[in-house]
């Protein structure tokens, strides 16, 4: 455990020996057996497992159990606990809100970028298609004019355009109306 502002490790001195203020132990409560004969550990396992005591617990366990009993708390303790809980809930709500806002902003940026890239690609594709169409229409117009002037036959022009003579003749009629 560390001090909040300095980060210094908190210790306690006992008989000239410095020890950490808090030690952790992990209890595997699933492995706890109701029939355990260990009179020292059994009350602690019952306490942490929130089970009824099968024997009279020692003083430390009784005090810990009493501290967890909300009904035995003083009004000041209850207010302090409620205030702490309210702060934690507000912090969680603020964190949830910040996350939600960040997600929305990320989605907006993604959509904007997607639109911009889509527009850019659309313009490029449109230009390509427009140029291609312009080339085709220019070639068609030139071939139609050459056939109309008698400088080229419909067979050669239709072959250049990759269509049948009949299809070309229809275009030739529409072109000179």
mmCIF file with all atom_site columns, C-alpha atoms in Angstrom:
data_model
loop_
_atom_site.group_PDB
_atom_site.id
_atom_site.type_symbol
_atom_site.label_atom_id
_atom_site.label_alt_id
_atom_site.label_comp_id
_atom_site.label_asym_id
_atom_site.label_entity_id
_atom_site.label_seq_id
_atom_site.pdbx_PDB_ins_code
_atom_site.Cartn_x
_atom_site.Cartn_y
_atom_site.Cartn_z
_atom_site.occupancy
_atom_site.B_iso_or_equiv
_atom_site.pdbx_formal_charge
_atom_site.auth_seq_id
_atom_site.auth_comp_id
_atom_site.auth_asym_id
_atom_site.auth_atom_id
_atom_site.pdbx_PDB_model_num
ATOM 1   C CA . UNK A 1 1   ? 0.000   0.000   0.000   1.00 0.00 ? 1   UNK A CA 1
ATOM 2   C CA . UNK A 1 2   ? 1.311   3.452   -0.925  1.00 0.00 ? 2   UNK A CA 1
ATOM 3   C CA . UNK A 1 3   ? 0.638   6.992   0.259   1.00 0.00 ? 3   UNK A CA 1
ATOM 4   C CA . UNK A 1 4   ? -1.625  8.739   -2.279  1.00 0.00 ? 4   UNK A CA 1
ATOM 5   C CA . UNK A 1 5   ? 0.295   11.956  -2.902  1.00 0.00 ? 5   UNK A CA 1
ATOM 6   C CA . UNK A 1 6   ? 3.933   10.818  -2.538  1.00 0.00 ? 6   UNK A CA 1
ATOM 7   C CA . UNK A 1 7   ? 3.692   7.184   -3.603  1.00 0.00 ? 7   UNK A CA 1
ATOM 8   C CA . UNK A 1 8   ? 5.781   6.198   -0.573  1.00 0.00 ? 8   UNK A CA 1
ATOM 9   C CA . UNK A 1 9   ? 5.315   2.605   0.636   1.00 0.00 ? 9   UNK A CA 1
ATOM 10  C CA . UNK A 1 10  ? 3.417   2.626   3.934   1.00 0.00 ? 10  UNK A CA 1
ATOM 11  C CA . UNK A 1 11  ? 4.943   0.512   6.686   1.00 0.00 ? 11  UNK A CA 1
ATOM 12  C CA . UNK A 1 12  ? 4.479   -0.090  10.380  1.00 0.00 ? 12  UNK A CA 1
ATOM 13  C CA . UNK A 1 13  ? 7.260   -0.797  12.864  1.00 0.00 ? 13  UNK A CA 1
ATOM 14  C CA . UNK A 1 14  ? 6.674   -3.636  15.304  1.00 0.00 ? 14  UNK A CA 1
ATOM 15  C CA . UNK A 1 15  ? 9.415   -4.665  17.778  1.00 0.00 ? 15  UNK A CA 1
ATOM 16  C CA . UNK A 1 16  ? 11.986  -2.766  15.719  1.00 0.00 ? 16  UNK A CA 1
ATOM 17  C CA . UNK A 1 17  ? 11.020  -4.596  12.529  1.00 0.00 ? 17  UNK A CA 1
ATOM 18  C CA . UNK A 1 18  ? 9.472   -2.664  9.661   1.00 0.00 ? 18  UNK A CA 1
ATOM 19  C CA . UNK A 1 19  ? 6.529   -4.421  7.991   1.00 0.00 ? 19  UNK A CA 1
ATOM 20  C CA . UNK A 1 20  ? 4.178   -3.486  5.178   1.00 0.00 ? 20  UNK A CA 1
ATOM 21  C CA . UNK A 1 21  ? 1.004   -1.881  6.451   1.00 0.00 ? 21  UNK A CA 1
ATOM 22  C CA . UNK A 1 22  ? -1.190  -4.276  4.514   1.00 0.00 ? 22  UNK A CA 1
ATOM 23  C CA . UNK A 1 23  ? -0.625  -7.847  3.431   1.00 0.00 ? 23  UNK A CA 1
ATOM 24  C CA . UNK A 1 24  ? -2.885  -9.718  1.083   1.00 0.00 ? 24  UNK A CA 1
ATOM 25  C CA . UNK A 1 25  ? -3.899  -13.326 1.124   1.00 0.00 ? 25  UNK A CA 1
ATOM 26  C CA . UNK A 1 26  ? -6.117  -15.017 -1.434  1.00 0.00 ? 26  UNK A CA 1
ATOM 27  C CA . UNK A 1 27  ? -8.642  -17.500 -0.141  1.00 0.00 ? 27  UNK A CA 1
ATOM 28  C CA . UNK A 1 28  ? -10.098 -20.088 -2.454  1.00 0.00 ? 28  UNK A CA 1
ATOM 29  C CA . UNK A 1 29  ? -13.494 -20.289 -0.829  1.00 0.00 ? 29  UNK A CA 1
ATOM 30  C CA . UNK A 1 30  ? -14.669 -22.976 -3.232  1.00 0.00 ? 30  UNK A CA 1
ATOM 31  C CA . UNK A 1 31  ? -12.135 -25.297 -1.633  1.00 0.00 ? 31  UNK A CA 1
ATOM 32  C CA . UNK A 1 32  ? -13.560 -24.627 1.829   1.00 0.00 ? 32  UNK A CA 1
ATOM 33  C CA . UNK A 1 33  ? -15.177 -27.706 3.322   1.00 0.00 ? 33  UNK A CA 1
ATOM 34  C CA . UNK A 1 34  ? -17.965 -27.457 5.846   1.00 0.00 ? 34  UNK A CA 1
ATOM 35  C CA . UNK A 1 35  ? -16.436 -30.452 7.613   1.00 0.00 ? 35  UNK A CA 1
ATOM 36  C CA . UNK A 1 36  ? -12.984 -28.884 8.035   1.00 0.00 ? 36  UNK A CA 1
ATOM 37  C CA . UNK A 1 37  ? -11.367 -29.684 11.396  1.00 0.00 ? 37  UNK A CA 1
ATOM 38  C CA . UNK A 1 38  ? -8.969  -26.704 11.287  1.00 0.00 ? 38  UNK A CA 1
ATOM 39  C CA . UNK A 1 39  ? -10.248 -24.656 14.241  1.00 0.00 ? 39  UNK A CA 1
ATOM 40  C CA . UNK A 1 40  ? -7.976  -21.682 13.442  1.00 0.00 ? 40  UNK A CA 1
ATOM 41  C CA . UNK A 1 41  ? -8.782  -21.195 9.751   1.00 0.00 ? 41  UNK A CA 1
ATOM 42  C CA . UNK A 1 42  ? -12.378 -22.404 9.736   1.00 0.00 ? 42  UNK A CA 1
ATOM 43  C CA . UNK A 1 43  ? -13.886 -19.288 11.422  1.00 0.00 ? 43  UNK A CA 1
ATOM 44  C CA . UNK A 1 44  ? -11.997 -17.011 8.995   1.00 0.00 ? 44  UNK A CA 1
ATOM 45  C CA . UNK A 1 45  ? -13.184 -19.019 6.001   1.00 0.00 ? 45  UNK A CA 1
ATOM 46  C CA . UNK A 1 46  ? -16.742 -18.803 7.337   1.00 0.00 ? 46  UNK A CA 1
ATOM 47  C CA . UNK A 1 47  ? -16.317 -15.046 7.843   1.00 0.00 ? 47  UNK A CA 1
ATOM 48  C CA . UNK A 1 48  ? -14.946 -14.371 4.333   1.00 0.00 ? 48  UNK A CA 1
ATOM 49  C CA . UNK A 1 49  ? -17.373 -16.829 2.786   1.00 0.00 ? 49  UNK A CA 1
ATOM 50  C CA . UNK A 1 50  ? -20.253 -14.999 4.505   1.00 0.00 ? 50  UNK A CA 1
ATOM 51  C CA . UNK A 1 51  ? -21.358 -18.235 6.138   1.00 0.00 ? 51  UNK A CA 1
ATOM 52  C CA . UNK A 1 52  ? -22.817 -18.682 9.628   1.00 0.00 ? 52  UNK A CA 1
ATOM 53  C CA . UNK A 1 53  ? -20.236 -19.466 12.282  1.00 0.00 ? 53  UNK A CA 1
ATOM 54  C CA . UNK A 1 54  ? -20.145 -23.116 13.358  1.00 0.00 ? 54  UNK A CA 1
ATOM 55  C CA . UNK A 1 55  ? -18.105 -22.277 16.462  1.00 0.00 ? 55  UNK A CA 1
ATOM 56  C CA . UNK A 1 56  ? -17.595 -19.209 18.605  1.00 0.00 ? 56  UNK A CA 1
ATOM 57  C CA . UNK A 1 57  ? -15.275 -16.906 16.577  1.00 0.00 ? 57  UNK A CA 1
ATOM 58  C CA . UNK A 1 58  ? -12.283 -15.267 18.173  1.00 0.00 ? 58  UNK A CA 1
ATOM 59  C CA . UNK A 1 59  ? -12.380 -11.586 19.112  1.00 0.00 ? 59  UNK A CA 1
ATOM 60  C CA . UNK A 1 60  ? -10.764 -10.256 15.883  1.00 0.00 ? 60  UNK A CA 1
ATOM 61  C CA . UNK A 1 61  ? -13.313 -12.077 13.737  1.00 0.00 ? 61  UNK A CA 1
ATOM 62  C CA . UNK A 1 62  ? -16.206 -10.853 15.902  1.00 0.00 ? 62  UNK A CA 1
ATOM 63  C CA . UNK A 1 63  ? -14.968 -7.269  15.589  1.00 0.00 ? 63  UNK A CA 1
ATOM 64  C CA . UNK A 1 64  ? -14.541 -7.590  11.826  1.00 0.00 ? 64  UNK A CA 1
ATOM 65  C CA . UNK A 1 65  ? -18.024 -9.087  11.535  1.00 0.00 ? 65  UNK A CA 1
ATOM 66  C CA . UNK A 1 66  ? -19.470 -6.247  13.602  1.00 0.00 ? 66  UNK A CA 1
ATOM 67  C CA . UNK A 1 67  ? -17.708 -3.645  11.427  1.00 0.00 ? 67  UNK A CA 1
ATOM 68  C CA . UNK A 1 68  ? -19.426 -5.088  8.370   1.00 0.00 ? 68  UNK A CA 1
ATOM 69  C CA . UNK A 1 69  ? -22.858 -4.970  10.005  1.00 0.00 ? 69  UNK A CA 1
ATOM 70  C CA . UNK A 1 70  ? -24.362 -1.727  8.658   1.00 0.00 ? 70  UNK A CA 1
ATOM 71  C CA . UNK A 1 71  ? -26.962 -1.616  11.442  1.00 0.00 ? 71  UNK A CA 1
ATOM 72  C CA . UNK A 1 72  ? -24.267 -1.343  14.105  1.00 0.00 ? 72  UNK A CA 1
ATOM 73  C CA . UNK A 1 73  ? -22.633 1.702   12.498  1.00 0.00 ? 73  UNK A CA 1
ATOM 74  C CA . UNK A 1 74  ? -22.924 5.173   13.984  1.00 0.00 ? 74  UNK A CA 1
ATOM 75  C CA . UNK A 1 75  ? -24.771 7.875   12.071  1.00 0.00 ? 75  UNK A CA 1
ATOM 76  C CA . UNK A 1 76  ? -21.425 9.490   11.225  1.00 0.00 ? 76  UNK A CA 1
ATOM 77  C CA . UNK A 1 77  ? -20.067 6.190   9.847   1.00 0.00 ? 77  UNK A CA 1
ATOM 78  C CA . UNK A 1 78  ? -23.168 5.734   7.710   1.00 0.00 ? 78  UNK A CA 1
ATOM 79  C CA . UNK A 1 79  ? -22.917 9.268   6.320   1.00 0.00 ? 79  UNK A CA 1
ATOM 80  C CA . UNK A 1 80  ? -19.226 8.805   5.591   1.00 0.00 ? 80  UNK A CA 1
ATOM 81  C CA . UNK A 1 81  ? -19.880 5.481   3.844   1.00 0.00 ? 81  UNK A CA 1
ATOM 82  C CA . UNK A 1 82  ? -22.790 6.933   1.854   1.00 0.00 ? 82  UNK A CA 1
ATOM 83  C CA . UNK A 1 83  ? -20.702 9.933   0.811   1.00 0.00 ? 83  UNK A CA 1
ATOM 84  C CA . UNK A 1 84  ? -17.835 7.699   -0.283  1.00 0.00 ? 84  UNK A CA 1
ATOM 85  C CA . UNK A 1 85  ? -20.230 5.510   -2.232  1.00 0.00 ? 85  UNK A CA 1
ATOM 86  C CA . UNK A 1 86  ? -21.828 8.559   -3.862  1.00 0.00 ? 86  UNK A CA 1
ATOM 87  C CA . UNK A 1 87  ? -18.372 9.818   -4.929  1.00 0.00 ? 87  UNK A CA 1
ATOM 88  C CA . UNK A 1 88  ? -17.489 6.426   -6.379  1.00 0.00 ? 88  UNK A CA 1
ATOM 89  C CA . UNK A 1 89  ? -20.788 6.289   -8.290  1.00 0.00 ? 89  UNK A CA 1
ATOM 90  C CA . UNK A 1 90  ? -20.236 9.818   -9.619  1.00 0.00 ? 90  UNK A CA 1
ATOM 91  C CA . UNK A 1 91  ? -16.720 8.888   -10.696 1.00 0.00 ? 91  UNK A CA 1
ATOM 92  C CA . UNK A 1 92  ? -18.076 5.798   -12.477 1.00 0.00 ? 92  UNK A CA 1
ATOM 93  C CA . UNK A 1 93  ? -20.802 7.861   -14.173 1.00 0.00 ? 93  UNK A CA 1
ATOM 94  C CA . UNK A 1 94  ? -18.253 10.485  -15.226 1.00 0.00 ? 94  UNK A CA 1
ATOM 95  C CA . UNK A 1 95  ? -16.008 7.768   -16.600 1.00 0.00 ? 95  UNK A CA 1
ATOM 96  C CA . UNK A 1 96  ? -18.919 6.161   -18.474 1.00 0.00 ? 96  UNK A CA 1
ATOM 97  C CA . UNK A 1 97  ? -19.924 9.565   -19.871 1.00 0.00 ? 97  UNK A CA 1
ATOM 98  C CA . UNK A 1 98  ? -16.349 10.329  -20.956 1.00 0.00 ? 98  UNK A CA 1
ATOM 99  C CA . UNK A 1 99  ? -16.114 6.938   -22.652 1.00 0.00 ? 99  UNK A CA 1
ATOM 100 C CA . UNK A 1 100 ? -19.441 7.495   -24.395 1.00 0.00 ? 100 UNK A CA 1
ATOM 101 C CA . UNK A 1 101 ? -18.325 10.941  -25.592 1.00 0.00 ? 101 UNK A CA 1
ATOM 102 C CA . UNK A 1 102 ? -15.014 9.542   -26.820 1.00 0.00 ? 102 UNK A CA 1
ATOM 103 C CA . UNK A 1 103 ? -16.825 6.801   -28.740 1.00 0.00 ? 103 UNK A CA 1
ATOM 104 C CA . UNK A 1 104 ? -19.192 9.333   -30.324 1.00 0.00 ? 104 UNK A CA 1
ATOM 105 C CA . UNK A 1 105 ? -16.302 11.614  -31.275 1.00 0.00 ? 105 UNK A CA 1
ATOM 106 C CA . UNK A 1 106 ? -14.416 8.648   -32.725 1.00 0.00 ? 106 UNK A CA 1
ATOM 107 C CA . UNK A 1 107 ? -17.450 7.612   -34.759 1.00 0.00 ? 107 UNK A CA 1
ATOM 108 C CA . UNK A 1 108 ? -17.925 11.175  -36.027 1.00 0.00 ? 108 UNK A CA 1
ATOM 109 C CA . UNK A 1 109 ? -14.273 11.416  -37.061 1.00 0.00 ? 109 UNK A CA 1
ATOM 110 C CA . UNK A 1 110 ? -14.474 8.019   -38.722 1.00 0.00 ? 110 UNK A CA 1
ATOM 111 C CA . UNK A 1 111 ? -17.601 9.022   -40.631 1.00 0.00 ? 111 UNK A CA 1
ATOM 112 C CA . UNK A 1 112 ? -16.055 12.332  -41.692 1.00 0.00 ? 112 UNK A CA 1
ATOM 113 C CA . UNK A 1 113 ? -12.903 10.587  -42.872 1.00 0.00 ? 113 UNK A CA 1
ATOM 114 C CA . UNK A 1 114 ? -14.991 7.951   -44.641 1.00 0.00 ? 114 UNK A CA 1
ATOM 115 C CA . UNK A 1 115 ? -17.094 10.608  -46.352 1.00 0.00 ? 115 UNK A CA 1
ATOM 116 C CA . UNK A 1 116 ? -14.018 12.568  -47.416 1.00 0.00 ? 116 UNK A CA 1
ATOM 117 C CA . UNK A 1 117 ? -12.347 9.448   -48.783 1.00 0.00 ? 117 UNK A CA 1
ATOM 118 C CA . UNK A 1 118 ? -15.606 8.385   -50.436 1.00 0.00 ? 118 UNK A CA 1
ATOM 119 C CA . UNK A 1 119 ? -16.054 11.792  -52.059 1.00 0.00 ? 119 UNK A CA 1
ATOM 120 C CA . UNK A 1 120 ? -12.434 11.768  -53.203 1.00 0.00 ? 120 UNK A CA 1
ATOM 121 C CA . UNK A 1 121 ? -12.803 8.284   -54.663 1.00 0.00 ? 121 UNK A CA 1
ATOM 122 C CA . UNK A 1 122 ? -16.129 9.258   -56.226 1.00 0.00 ? 122 UNK A CA 1
ATOM 123 C CA . UNK A 1 123 ? -14.572 12.296  -57.885 1.00 0.00 ? 123 UNK A CA 1
ATOM 124 C CA . UNK A 1 124 ? -11.658 10.226  -59.175 1.00 0.00 ? 124 UNK A CA 1
ATOM 125 C CA . UNK A 1 125 ? -13.961 7.508   -60.487 1.00 0.00 ? 125 UNK A CA 1
ATOM 126 C CA . UNK A 1 126 ? -16.312 10.113  -61.967 1.00 0.00 ? 126 UNK A CA 1
ATOM 127 C CA . UNK A 1 127 ? -13.414 11.817  -63.741 1.00 0.00 ? 127 UNK A CA 1
ATOM 128 C CA . UNK A 1 128 ? -12.159 8.487   -65.047 1.00 0.00 ? 128 UNK A CA 1
ATOM 129 C CA . UNK A 1 129 ? -15.627 7.538   -66.256 1.00 0.00 ? 129 UNK A CA 1
ATOM 130 C CA . UNK A 1 130 ? -16.165 10.999  -67.713 1.00 0.00 ? 130 UNK A CA 1
ATOM 131 C CA . UNK A 1 131 ? -12.867 10.886  -69.579 1.00 0.00 ? 131 UNK A CA 1
ATOM 132 C CA . UNK A 1 132 ? -13.600 7.378   -70.823 1.00 0.00 ? 132 UNK A CA 1
ATOM 133 C CA . UNK A 1 133 ? -17.092 8.381   -71.887 1.00 0.00 ? 133 UNK A CA 1
ATOM 134 C CA . UNK A 1 134 ? -15.718 11.506  -73.548 1.00 0.00 ? 134 UNK A CA 1
ATOM 135 C CA . UNK A 1 135 ? -13.216 9.409   -75.494 1.00 0.00 ? 135 UNK A CA 1
ATOM 136 C CA . UNK A 1 136 ? -15.929 6.976   -76.567 1.00 0.00 ? 136 UNK A CA 1
ATOM 137 C CA . UNK A 1 137 ? -18.351 9.753   -77.516 1.00 0.00 ? 137 UNK A CA 1
ATOM 138 C CA . UNK A 1 138 ? -15.578 11.648  -79.312 1.00 0.00 ? 138 UNK A CA 1
ATOM 139 C CA . UNK A 1 139 ? -14.589 8.527   -81.246 1.00 0.00 ? 139 UNK A CA 1
ATOM 140 C CA . UNK A 1 140 ? -18.227 7.793   -82.030 1.00 0.00 ? 140 UNK A CA 1
ATOM 141 C CA . UNK A 1 141 ? -18.865 11.355  -83.197 1.00 0.00 ? 141 UNK A CA 1
ATOM 142 C CA . UNK A 1 142 ? -15.734 11.352  -85.341 1.00 0.00 ? 142 UNK A CA 1
ATOM 143 C CA . UNK A 1 143 ? -16.595 7.981   -86.923 1.00 0.00 ? 143 UNK A CA 1
ATOM 144 C CA . UNK A 1 144 ? -20.203 9.068   -87.538 1.00 0.00 ? 144 UNK A CA 1
ATOM 145 C CA . UNK A 1 145 ? -18.956 12.248  -89.263 1.00 0.00 ? 145 UNK A CA 1
ATOM 146 C CA . UNK A 1 146 ? -16.428 10.318  -91.367 1.00 0.00 ? 146 UNK A CA 1
ATOM 147 C CA . UNK A 1 147 ? -19.124 7.853   -92.506 1.00 0.00 ? 147 UNK A CA 1
ATOM 148 C CA . UNK A 1 148 ? -21.572 10.717  -93.167 1.00 0.00 ? 148 UNK A CA 1
ATOM 149 C CA . UNK A 1 149 ? -18.940 12.473  -95.307 1.00 0.00 ? 149 UNK A CA 1
ATOM 150 C CA . UNK A 1 150 ? -18.310 9.245   -97.209 1.00 0.00 ? 150 UNK A CA 1
ATOM 151 C CA . UNK A 1 151 ? -14.702 8.955   -96.073 1.00 0.00 ? 151 UNK A CA 1
ATOM 152 C CA . UNK A 1 152 ? -15.333 5.715   -94.127 1.00 0.00 ? 152 UNK A CA 1
ATOM 153 C CA . UNK A 1 153 ? -17.715 2.781   -94.521 1.00 0.00 ? 153 UNK A CA 1
ATOM 154 C CA . UNK A 1 154 ? -20.248 1.766   -91.855 1.00 0.00 ? 154 UNK A CA 1
ATOM 155 C CA . UNK A 1 155 ? -18.611 -1.676  -91.716 1.00 0.00 ? 155 UNK A CA 1
ATOM 156 C CA . UNK A 1 156 ? -15.182 -0.289  -90.781 1.00 0.00 ? 156 UNK A CA 1
ATOM 157 C CA . UNK A 1 157 ? -16.659 2.233   -88.294 1.00 0.00 ? 157 UNK A CA 1
ATOM 158 C CA . UNK A 1 158 ? -18.840 -0.392  -86.566 1.00 0.00 ? 158 UNK A CA 1
ATOM 159 C CA . UNK A 1 159 ? -15.837 -2.723  -86.371 1.00 0.00 ? 159 UNK A CA 1
ATOM 160 C CA . UNK A 1 160 ? -13.777 0.060   -84.710 1.00 0.00 ? 160 UNK A CA 1
ATOM 161 C CA . UNK A 1 161 ? -16.536 0.592   -82.133 1.00 0.00 ? 161 UNK A CA 1
ATOM 162 C CA . UNK A 1 162 ? -17.090 -3.127  -81.512 1.00 0.00 ? 162 UNK A CA 1
ATOM 163 C CA . UNK A 1 163 ? -20.737 -3.169  -82.624 1.00 0.00 ? 163 UNK A CA 1
ATOM 164 C CA . UNK A 1 164 ? -22.800 -4.565  -85.457 1.00 0.00 ? 164 UNK A CA 1
ATOM 165 C CA . UNK A 1 165 ? -23.369 -2.618  -88.654 1.00 0.00 ? 165 UNK A CA 1
ATOM 166 C CA . UNK A 1 166 ? -27.112 -2.443  -87.834 1.00 0.00 ? 166 UNK A CA 1
ATOM 167 C CA . UNK A 1 167 ? -26.400 -0.881  -84.423 1.00 0.00 ? 167 UNK A CA 1
ATOM 168 C CA . UNK A 1 168 ? -24.065 1.637   -86.047 1.00 0.00 ? 168 UNK A CA 1
ATOM 169 C CA . UNK A 1 169 ? -26.656 2.503   -88.724 1.00 0.00 ? 169 UNK A CA 1
ATOM 170 C CA . UNK A 1 170 ? -29.209 3.318   -85.962 1.00 0.00 ? 170 UNK A CA 1
ATOM 171 C CA . UNK A 1 171 ? -26.685 5.676   -84.341 1.00 0.00 ? 171 UNK A CA 1
ATOM 172 C CA . UNK A 1 172 ? -25.903 7.205   -87.736 1.00 0.00 ? 172 UNK A CA 1
ATOM 173 C CA . UNK A 1 173 ? -29.607 7.985   -88.348 1.00 0.00 ? 173 UNK A CA 1
ATOM 174 C CA . UNK A 1 174 ? -30.030 9.489   -84.829 1.00 0.00 ? 174 UNK A CA 1
ATOM 175 C CA . UNK A 1 175 ? -26.856 11.582  -85.213 1.00 0.00 ? 175 UNK A CA 1
ATOM 176 C CA . UNK A 1 176 ? -27.970 13.392  -88.362 1.00 0.00 ? 176 UNK A CA 1
ATOM 177 C CA . UNK A 1 177 ? -31.587 14.168  -87.504 1.00 0.00 ? 177 UNK A CA 1
#
